[in-house]
Coordinates of C-alpha atoms in Angstrom, one line a residue:
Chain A
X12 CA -14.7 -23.3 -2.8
X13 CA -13.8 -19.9 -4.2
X14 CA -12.5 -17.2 -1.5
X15 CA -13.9 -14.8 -3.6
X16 CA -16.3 -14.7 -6.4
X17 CA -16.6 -10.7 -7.6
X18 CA -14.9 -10.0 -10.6
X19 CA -13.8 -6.6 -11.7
X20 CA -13.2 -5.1 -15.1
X21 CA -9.5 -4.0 -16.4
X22 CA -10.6 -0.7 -16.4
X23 CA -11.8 -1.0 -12.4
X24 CA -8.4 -2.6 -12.5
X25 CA -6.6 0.1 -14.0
X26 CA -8.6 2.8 -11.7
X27 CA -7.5 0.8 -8.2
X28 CA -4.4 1.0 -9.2
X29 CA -4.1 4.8 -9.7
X30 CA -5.5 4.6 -6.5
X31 CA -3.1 2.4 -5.1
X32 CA -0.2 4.4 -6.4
X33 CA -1.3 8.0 -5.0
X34 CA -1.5 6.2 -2.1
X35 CA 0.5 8.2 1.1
X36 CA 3.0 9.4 -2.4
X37 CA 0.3 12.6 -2.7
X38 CA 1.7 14.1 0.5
X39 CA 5.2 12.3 1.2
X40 CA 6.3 13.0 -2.4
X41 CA 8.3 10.3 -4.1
X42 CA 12.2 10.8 -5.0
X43 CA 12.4 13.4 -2.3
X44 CA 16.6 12.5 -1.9
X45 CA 17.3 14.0 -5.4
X46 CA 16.1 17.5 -4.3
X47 CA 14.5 19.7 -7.3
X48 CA 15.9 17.2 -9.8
X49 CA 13.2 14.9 -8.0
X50 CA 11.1 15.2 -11.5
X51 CA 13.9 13.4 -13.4
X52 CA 14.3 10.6 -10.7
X53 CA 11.0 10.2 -10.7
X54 CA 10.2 9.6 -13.9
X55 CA 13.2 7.3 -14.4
X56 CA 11.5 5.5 -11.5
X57 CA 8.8 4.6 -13.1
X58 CA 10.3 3.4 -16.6
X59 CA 12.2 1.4 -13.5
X60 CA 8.7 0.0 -12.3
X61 CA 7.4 -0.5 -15.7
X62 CA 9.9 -3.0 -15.8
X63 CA 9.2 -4.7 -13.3
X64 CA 5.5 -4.2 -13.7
X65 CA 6.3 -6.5 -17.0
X66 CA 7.6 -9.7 -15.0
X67 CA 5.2 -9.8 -12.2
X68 CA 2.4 -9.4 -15.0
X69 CA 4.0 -12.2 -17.2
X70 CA 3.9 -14.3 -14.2
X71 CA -0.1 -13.7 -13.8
X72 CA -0.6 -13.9 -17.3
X73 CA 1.1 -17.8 -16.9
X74 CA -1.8 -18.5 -14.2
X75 CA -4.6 -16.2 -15.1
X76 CA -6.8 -17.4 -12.3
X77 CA -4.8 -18.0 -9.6
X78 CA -3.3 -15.8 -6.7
X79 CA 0.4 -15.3 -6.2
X80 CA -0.1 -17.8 -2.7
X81 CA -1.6 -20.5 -5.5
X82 CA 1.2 -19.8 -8.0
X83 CA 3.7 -20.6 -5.5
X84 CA 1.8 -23.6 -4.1
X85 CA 1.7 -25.0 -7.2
X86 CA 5.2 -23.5 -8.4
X87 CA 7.2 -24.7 -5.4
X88 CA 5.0 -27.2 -3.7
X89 CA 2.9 -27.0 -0.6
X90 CA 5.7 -25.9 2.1
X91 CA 8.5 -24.3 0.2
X92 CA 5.2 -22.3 -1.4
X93 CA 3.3 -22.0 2.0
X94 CA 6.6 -20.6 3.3
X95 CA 7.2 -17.6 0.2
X96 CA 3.8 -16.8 0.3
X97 CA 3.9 -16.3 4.0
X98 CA 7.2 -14.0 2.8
X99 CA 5.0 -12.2 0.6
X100 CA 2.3 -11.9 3.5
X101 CA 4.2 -9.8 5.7
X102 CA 5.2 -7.2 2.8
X103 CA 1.7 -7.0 2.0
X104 CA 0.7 -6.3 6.4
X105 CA 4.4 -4.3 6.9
X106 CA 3.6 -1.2 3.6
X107 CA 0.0 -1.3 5.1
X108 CA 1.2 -0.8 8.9
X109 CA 3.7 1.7 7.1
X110 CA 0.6 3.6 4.8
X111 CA -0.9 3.8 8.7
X112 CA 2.3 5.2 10.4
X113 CA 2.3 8.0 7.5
X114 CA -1.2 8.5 7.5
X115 CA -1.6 8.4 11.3
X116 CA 1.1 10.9 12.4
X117 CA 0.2 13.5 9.5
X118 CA -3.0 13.7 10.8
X119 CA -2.0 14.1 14.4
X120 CA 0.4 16.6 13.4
X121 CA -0.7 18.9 10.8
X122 CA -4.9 18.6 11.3
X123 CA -6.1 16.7 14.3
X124 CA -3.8 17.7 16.9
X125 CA -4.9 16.9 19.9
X126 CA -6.7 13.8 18.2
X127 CA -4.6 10.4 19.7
X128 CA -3.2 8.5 16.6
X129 CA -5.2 5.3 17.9
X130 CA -8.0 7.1 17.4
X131 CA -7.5 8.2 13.6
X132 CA -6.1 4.7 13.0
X133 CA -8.9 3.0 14.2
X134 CA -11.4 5.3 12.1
X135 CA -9.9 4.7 8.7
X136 CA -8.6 0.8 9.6
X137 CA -12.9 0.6 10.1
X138 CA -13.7 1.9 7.0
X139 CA -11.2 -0.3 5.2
X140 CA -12.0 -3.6 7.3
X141 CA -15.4 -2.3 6.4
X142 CA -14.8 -2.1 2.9
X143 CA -12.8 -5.4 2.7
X144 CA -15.1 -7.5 4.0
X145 CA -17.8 -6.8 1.0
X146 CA -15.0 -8.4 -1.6
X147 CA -12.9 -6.5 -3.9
X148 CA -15.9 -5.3 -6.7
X149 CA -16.8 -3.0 -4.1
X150 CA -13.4 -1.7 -3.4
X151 CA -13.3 -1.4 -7.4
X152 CA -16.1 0.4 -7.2
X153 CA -15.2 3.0 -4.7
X154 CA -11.8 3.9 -6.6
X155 CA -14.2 4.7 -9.6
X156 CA -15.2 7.3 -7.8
X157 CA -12.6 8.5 -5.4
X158 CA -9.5 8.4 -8.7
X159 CA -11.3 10.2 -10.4
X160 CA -12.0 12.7 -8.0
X161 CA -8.1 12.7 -7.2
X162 CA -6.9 13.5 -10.3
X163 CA -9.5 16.4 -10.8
X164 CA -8.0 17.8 -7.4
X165 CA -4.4 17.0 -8.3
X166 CA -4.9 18.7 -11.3
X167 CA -6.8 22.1 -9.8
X168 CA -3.9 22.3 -7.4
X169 CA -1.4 22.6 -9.6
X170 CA -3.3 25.1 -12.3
X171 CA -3.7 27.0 -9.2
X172 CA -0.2 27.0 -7.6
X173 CA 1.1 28.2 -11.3
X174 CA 1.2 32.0 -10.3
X175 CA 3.3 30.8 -7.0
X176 CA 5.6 28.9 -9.3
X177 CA 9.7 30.2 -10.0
X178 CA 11.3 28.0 -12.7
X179 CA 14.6 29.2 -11.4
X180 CA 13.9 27.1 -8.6
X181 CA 14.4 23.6 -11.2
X182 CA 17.8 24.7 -12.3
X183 CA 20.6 23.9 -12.8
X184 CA 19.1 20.5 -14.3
X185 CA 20.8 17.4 -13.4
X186 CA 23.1 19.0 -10.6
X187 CA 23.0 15.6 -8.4
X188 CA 25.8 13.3 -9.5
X189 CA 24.2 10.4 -11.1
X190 CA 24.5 7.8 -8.7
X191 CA 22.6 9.7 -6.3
X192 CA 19.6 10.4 -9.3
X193 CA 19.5 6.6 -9.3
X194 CA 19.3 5.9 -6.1
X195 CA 16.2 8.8 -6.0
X196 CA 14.6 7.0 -9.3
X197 CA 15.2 3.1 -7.4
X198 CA 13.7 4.7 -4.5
X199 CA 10.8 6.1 -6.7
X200 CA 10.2 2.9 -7.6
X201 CA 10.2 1.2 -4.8
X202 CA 8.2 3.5 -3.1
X203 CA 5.5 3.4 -4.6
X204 CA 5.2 2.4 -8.6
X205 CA 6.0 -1.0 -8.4
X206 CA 4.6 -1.7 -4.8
X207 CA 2.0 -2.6 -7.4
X208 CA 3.1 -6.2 -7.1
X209 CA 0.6 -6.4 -4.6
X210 CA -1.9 -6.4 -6.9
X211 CA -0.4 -10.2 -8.2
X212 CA -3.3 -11.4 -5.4
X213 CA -6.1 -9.4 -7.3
X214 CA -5.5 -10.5 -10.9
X215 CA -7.1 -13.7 -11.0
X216 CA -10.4 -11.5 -10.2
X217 CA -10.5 -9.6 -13.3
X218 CA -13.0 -11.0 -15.7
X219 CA -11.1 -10.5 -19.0
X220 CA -8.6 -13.1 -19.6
X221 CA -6.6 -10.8 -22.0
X222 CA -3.1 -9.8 -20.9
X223 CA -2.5 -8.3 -17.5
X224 CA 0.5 -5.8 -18.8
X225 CA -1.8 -3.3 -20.9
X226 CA -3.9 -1.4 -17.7
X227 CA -1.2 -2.0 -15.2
X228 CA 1.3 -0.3 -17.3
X229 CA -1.3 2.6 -18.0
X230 CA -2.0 2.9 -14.3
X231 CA 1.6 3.1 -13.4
X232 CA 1.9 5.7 -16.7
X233 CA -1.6 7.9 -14.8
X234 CA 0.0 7.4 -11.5
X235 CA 3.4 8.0 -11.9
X236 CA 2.8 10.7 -14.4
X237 CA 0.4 12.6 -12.1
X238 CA 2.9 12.2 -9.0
X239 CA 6.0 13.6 -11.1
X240 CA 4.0 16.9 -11.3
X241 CA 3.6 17.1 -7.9
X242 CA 7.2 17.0 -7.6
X243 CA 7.6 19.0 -9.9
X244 CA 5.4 21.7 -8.8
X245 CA 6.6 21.2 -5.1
X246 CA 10.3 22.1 -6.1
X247 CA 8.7 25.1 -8.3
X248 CA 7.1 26.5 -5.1
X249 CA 8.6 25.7 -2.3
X250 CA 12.2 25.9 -3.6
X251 CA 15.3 25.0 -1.7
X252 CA 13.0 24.9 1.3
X253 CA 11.3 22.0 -0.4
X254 CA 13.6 19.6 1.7
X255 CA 12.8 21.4 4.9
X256 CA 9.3 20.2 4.8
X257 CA 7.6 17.0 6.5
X258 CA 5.1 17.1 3.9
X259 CA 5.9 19.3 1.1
X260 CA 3.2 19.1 -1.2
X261 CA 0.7 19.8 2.1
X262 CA 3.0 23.4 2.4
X263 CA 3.2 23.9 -1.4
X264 CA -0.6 23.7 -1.9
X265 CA -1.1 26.6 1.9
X266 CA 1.1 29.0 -0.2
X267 CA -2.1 29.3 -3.0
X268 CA -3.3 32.6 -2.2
X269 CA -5.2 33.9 -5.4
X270 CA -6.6 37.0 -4.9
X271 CA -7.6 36.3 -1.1
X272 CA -10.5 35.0 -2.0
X273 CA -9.0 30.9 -3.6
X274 CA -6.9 30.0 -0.3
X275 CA -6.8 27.6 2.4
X276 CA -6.7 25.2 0.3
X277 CA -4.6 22.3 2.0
X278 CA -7.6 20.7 3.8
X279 CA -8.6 19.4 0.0
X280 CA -5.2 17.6 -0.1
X281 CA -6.0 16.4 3.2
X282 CA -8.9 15.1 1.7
X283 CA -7.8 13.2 -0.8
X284 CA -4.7 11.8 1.6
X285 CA -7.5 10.3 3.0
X286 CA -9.5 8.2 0.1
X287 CA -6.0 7.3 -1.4
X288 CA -5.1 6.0 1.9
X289 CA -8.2 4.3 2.1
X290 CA -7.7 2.6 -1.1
X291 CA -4.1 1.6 -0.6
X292 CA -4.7 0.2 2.9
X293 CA -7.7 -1.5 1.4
X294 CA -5.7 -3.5 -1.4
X295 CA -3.1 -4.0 0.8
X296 CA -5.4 -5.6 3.5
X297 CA -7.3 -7.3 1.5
X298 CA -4.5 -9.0 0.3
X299 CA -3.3 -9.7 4.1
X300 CA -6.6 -11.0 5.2
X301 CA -6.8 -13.3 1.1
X302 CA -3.1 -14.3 1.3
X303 CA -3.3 -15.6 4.8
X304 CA -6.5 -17.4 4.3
X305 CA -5.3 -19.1 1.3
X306 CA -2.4 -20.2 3.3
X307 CA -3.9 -21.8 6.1
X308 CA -6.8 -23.5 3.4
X309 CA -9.6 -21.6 5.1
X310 CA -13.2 -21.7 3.6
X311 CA -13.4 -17.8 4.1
X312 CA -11.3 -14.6 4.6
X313 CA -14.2 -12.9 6.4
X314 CA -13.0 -13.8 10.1
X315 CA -9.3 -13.0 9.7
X316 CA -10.7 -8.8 8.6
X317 CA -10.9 -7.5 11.9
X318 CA -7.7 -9.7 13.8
X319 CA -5.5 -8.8 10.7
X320 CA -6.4 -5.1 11.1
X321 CA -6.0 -4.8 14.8
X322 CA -2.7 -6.5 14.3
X323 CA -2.1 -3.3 11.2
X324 CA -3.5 -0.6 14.0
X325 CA -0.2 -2.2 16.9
X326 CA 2.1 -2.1 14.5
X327 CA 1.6 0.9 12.8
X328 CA 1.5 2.3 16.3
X329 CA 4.9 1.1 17.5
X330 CA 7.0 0.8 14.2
X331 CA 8.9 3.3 14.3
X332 CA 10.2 6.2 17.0
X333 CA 9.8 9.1 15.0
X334 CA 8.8 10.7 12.0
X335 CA 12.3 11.1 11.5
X336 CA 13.1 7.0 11.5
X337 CA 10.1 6.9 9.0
X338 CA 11.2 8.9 7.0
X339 CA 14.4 7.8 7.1
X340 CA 13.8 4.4 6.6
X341 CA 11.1 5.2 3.6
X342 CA 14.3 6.9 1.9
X343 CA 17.3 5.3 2.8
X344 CA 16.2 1.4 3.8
X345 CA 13.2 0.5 1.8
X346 CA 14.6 0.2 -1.4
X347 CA 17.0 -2.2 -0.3
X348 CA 14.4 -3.5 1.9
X349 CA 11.7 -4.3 -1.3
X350 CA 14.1 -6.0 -3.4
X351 CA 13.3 -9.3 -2.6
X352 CA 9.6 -8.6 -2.9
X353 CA 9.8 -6.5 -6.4
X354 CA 12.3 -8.4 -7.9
X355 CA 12.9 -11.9 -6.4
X356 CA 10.1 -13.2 -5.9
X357 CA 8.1 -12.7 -9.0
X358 CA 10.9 -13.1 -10.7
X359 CA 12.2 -16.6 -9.1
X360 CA 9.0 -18.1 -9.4
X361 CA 8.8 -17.4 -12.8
X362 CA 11.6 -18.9 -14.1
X363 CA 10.9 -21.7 -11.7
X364 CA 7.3 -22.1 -13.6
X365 CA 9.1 -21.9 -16.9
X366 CA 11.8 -24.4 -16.2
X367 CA 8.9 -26.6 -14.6
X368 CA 6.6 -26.3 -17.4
X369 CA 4.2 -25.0 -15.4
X370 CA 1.4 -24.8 -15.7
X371 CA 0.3 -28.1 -17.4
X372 CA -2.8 -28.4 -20.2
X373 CA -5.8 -29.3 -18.5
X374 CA -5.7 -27.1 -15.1
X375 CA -4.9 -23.5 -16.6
X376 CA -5.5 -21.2 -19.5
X377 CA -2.2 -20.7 -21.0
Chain B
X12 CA -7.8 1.9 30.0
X13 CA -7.3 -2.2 29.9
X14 CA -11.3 -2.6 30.9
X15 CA -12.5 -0.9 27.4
X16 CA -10.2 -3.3 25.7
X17 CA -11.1 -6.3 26.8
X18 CA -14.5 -4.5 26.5
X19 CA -13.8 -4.2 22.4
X20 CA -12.0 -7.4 22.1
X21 CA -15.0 -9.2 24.1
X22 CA -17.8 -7.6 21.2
X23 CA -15.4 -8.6 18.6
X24 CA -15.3 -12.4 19.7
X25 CA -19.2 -12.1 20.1
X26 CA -20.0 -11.1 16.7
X27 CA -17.6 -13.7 15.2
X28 CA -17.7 -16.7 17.4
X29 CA -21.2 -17.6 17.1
X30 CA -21.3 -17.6 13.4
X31 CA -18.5 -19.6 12.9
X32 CA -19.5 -22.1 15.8
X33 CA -22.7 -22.6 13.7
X34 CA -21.0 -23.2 10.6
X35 CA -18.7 -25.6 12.3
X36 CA -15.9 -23.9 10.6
X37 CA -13.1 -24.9 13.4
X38 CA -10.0 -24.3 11.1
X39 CA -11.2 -20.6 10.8
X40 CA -12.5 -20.6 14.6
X41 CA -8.8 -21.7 15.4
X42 CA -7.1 -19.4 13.2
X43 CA -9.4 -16.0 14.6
X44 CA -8.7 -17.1 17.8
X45 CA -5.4 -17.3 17.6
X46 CA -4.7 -14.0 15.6
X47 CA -7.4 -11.9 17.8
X48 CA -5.7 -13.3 20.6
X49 CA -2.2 -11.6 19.5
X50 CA -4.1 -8.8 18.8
X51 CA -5.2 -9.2 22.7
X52 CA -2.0 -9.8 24.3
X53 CA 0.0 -6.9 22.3
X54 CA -2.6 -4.2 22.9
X55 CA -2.8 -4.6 26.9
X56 CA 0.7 -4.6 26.6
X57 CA 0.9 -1.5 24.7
X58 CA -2.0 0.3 27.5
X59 CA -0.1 -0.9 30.3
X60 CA 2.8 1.4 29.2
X61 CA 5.2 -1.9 27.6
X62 CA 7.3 -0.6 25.1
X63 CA 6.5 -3.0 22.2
X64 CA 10.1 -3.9 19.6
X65 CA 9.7 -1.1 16.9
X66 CA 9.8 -3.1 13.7
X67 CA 10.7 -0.8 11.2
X68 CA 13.4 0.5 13.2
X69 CA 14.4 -3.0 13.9
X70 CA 14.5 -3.6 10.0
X71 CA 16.2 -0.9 9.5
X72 CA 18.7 -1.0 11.9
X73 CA 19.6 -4.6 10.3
X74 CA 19.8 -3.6 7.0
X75 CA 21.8 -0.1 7.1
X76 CA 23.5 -1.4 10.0
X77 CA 23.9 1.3 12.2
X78 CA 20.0 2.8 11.7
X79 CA 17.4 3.8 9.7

């Protein structure tokens, strides 16, 4: 019995994915350490996920109907697999409960302030749980709509900031030693071009069997490409004072003033914070509630939705001490921290499928 | 505090019990209750005032060795 019977296109595909990648990276920017040679970094980091983007895709295109928790079944039998995939579960619940902590304490700090955080998370954890539970062609849908929407706004902000912008603020180009650029672009990467490997549990639902690599690589080109603006237009605005700033595109996008009249104009990225947060947590707990489901051979995902996301709502709730820690730990630990998720995994298992053979005529499209 | 818990956690098990009762779907009966269970425990924890092991920190601490 199939978990899941909606099929979406590779453009719906390509679209969630955008999503996916503005994700929290619209207001905590990506390749922040590398200061206003962030632009750079963040552009190497996504020829950096790119490449990764490239083995994870290879894998799906090996099993073009099956999920990364059926690949490993079948890759590493039932409880070495049972056991990565339940490895690859918790990356999947941790960024979510991680999406929540950013989205929960920007919103309690810079708009709702006297709001508790239980009470935003539980809003938006709704909506997503909501959302989850009618399969992923609905989720598909929605980004159809909300990307789109995104881009327009990322795009209006940045036309808009242009009079606020110094290009003296960008030089001297390349003044980080390169070690440290690296370290920005791996970080870049990490966080979050090719957290797209989450997406290895929505592949098998796209209806055209052609190649994976093709939209993923144009979302992470869309995403990335859209995100290295912001960068690039925070560090025009805001300057040195860039690194001051919780949430530096937020402050860059208060300082349009035009005329009096175009200002105030942080509530719209507010705005769309929230439907790229929606998405991200969506994909992200949808592949929770799938992954688990698959694991323990259940006939539905349905009734793990709302246990999974009260789980997501505790732990985004106590993860961390501080914004501080968060941000800290987004910086400074998670790139080290993804590796075995970005690289070993999809990477292990599909040498292991080569070396294996797998998978045999008869079962899968090859 | 603890009473509109129990209070959410009680509708929750309503809508989903019944329906998979019905169904006689016990592997997912068993694996709801346990998970909304968890769910159960850690949050009256969390509104008695228990201060819950910060995962992220915890991870981070482990990795960079002296903290995130």
């Amino acid at each position: 019995m199939l978990l899941e019977e909606g099929r979406i296109s590779r453009f719906q595909l390509t679209m969630l994915m955008v999503g996916f990648i503005f994700g929290t990276s619209v207001i905590v920017s990506p390749a922040r350490s590398a200061g206003h040679d962030g632009w750079i970094a963040s552009l190497i980091g996504v020829a950096e996920a790119l490449l990764i983007a490239w083995v994870f895709c290879a894998l799906a295109n090996q099993f073009k109907d099956k999920t990364i928790v059926e690949i490993n079944d079948l890759v590493f039998g039932r409880i070495l697999g049972k056991g990565i995939s339940l490895i690859f579960i918790w990356y999947l619940f941790h960024v979510s409960a991680l999406i929540l902590t950013v989205f929960s304490r920007f919103f309690a700090t810079e708009i709702y302030l006297a709001t508790p955080k239980t009470v935003i998370l539980i809003g938006i954890v709704a909506v997503c749980a909501s959302t989850v539970s009618r399969g992923i062609e609905v989720l598909a849908r929605c980004s159809m709509v909300l990307v789109l929407l995104t881009v327009l706004i990322i795009i209006n902000d940045v036309i808009l900031a242009i009079p606020m912008t110094d290009i003296k603020n960008l030089l001297p180009i390349l003044e980080i030693p390169t070690g440290k650029l690296l370290w920005a672009a791996h970080s870049a990467a990490s966080f979050p071009f090719a957290e797209t490997v989450a997406f290895t549990m929505i592949f098998a639902f796209v209806n055209n069997q052609k190649g994976r690599y093709i939209p993923v690589a144009i979302a992470i080109l869309i995403g990335g490409l859209s995100l290295t603006m912001l960068v690039a237009r925070n560090s025009l605005v805001l300057g040195p004072m860039e690194s001051v700033y919780e949430y530096p595109t937020y402050m860059a996008v208060q300082m349009i003033d035009i005329g009096d009249i175009l200002s105030r104009f942080e509530v719209v990225v507010a705005i769309f914070f929230i439907f790229s947060a929606f998405l991200k947590v969506s994909v992200l707990f949808y592949g929770t509630a799938l992954g688990l489901s698959q694991v323990l051979n259940l006939r539905s995902y349905r009734p793990l939705i709302i246990p999974v996301g009260i789980l997501m709502i505790i732990v985004a709730l106590t993860n961390v001490g501080s914004s501080v820690e968060l941000f800290s730990f987004i910086e400074k630990v998670f790139p080290i921290y993804a590796v075995p998720w970005l690289f070993g995994i999809p990477l292990i298992t599909l040498i292991v499928a080569k070396l294996r053979k797998l998978p045999q005529t008869g079962g899968d499209q090859v | 505090m603890s009473a509109l818990l129990l209070l959410g956690f009680g509708i929750v098990a309503l809508i989903q019990i019944p329906g998979l009762v019905r169904k006689q779907w016990w592997r997912e009966l068993t694996a709801f209750l346990v998970l909304w269970a968890a769910g159960l425990i850690l949050s009256i924890l969390l509104a008695v005032g228990v201060q819950l092991p910060q995962v992220t920190t915890i991870i981070g601490k482990l990795i960079s060795g002296n903290g995130a």
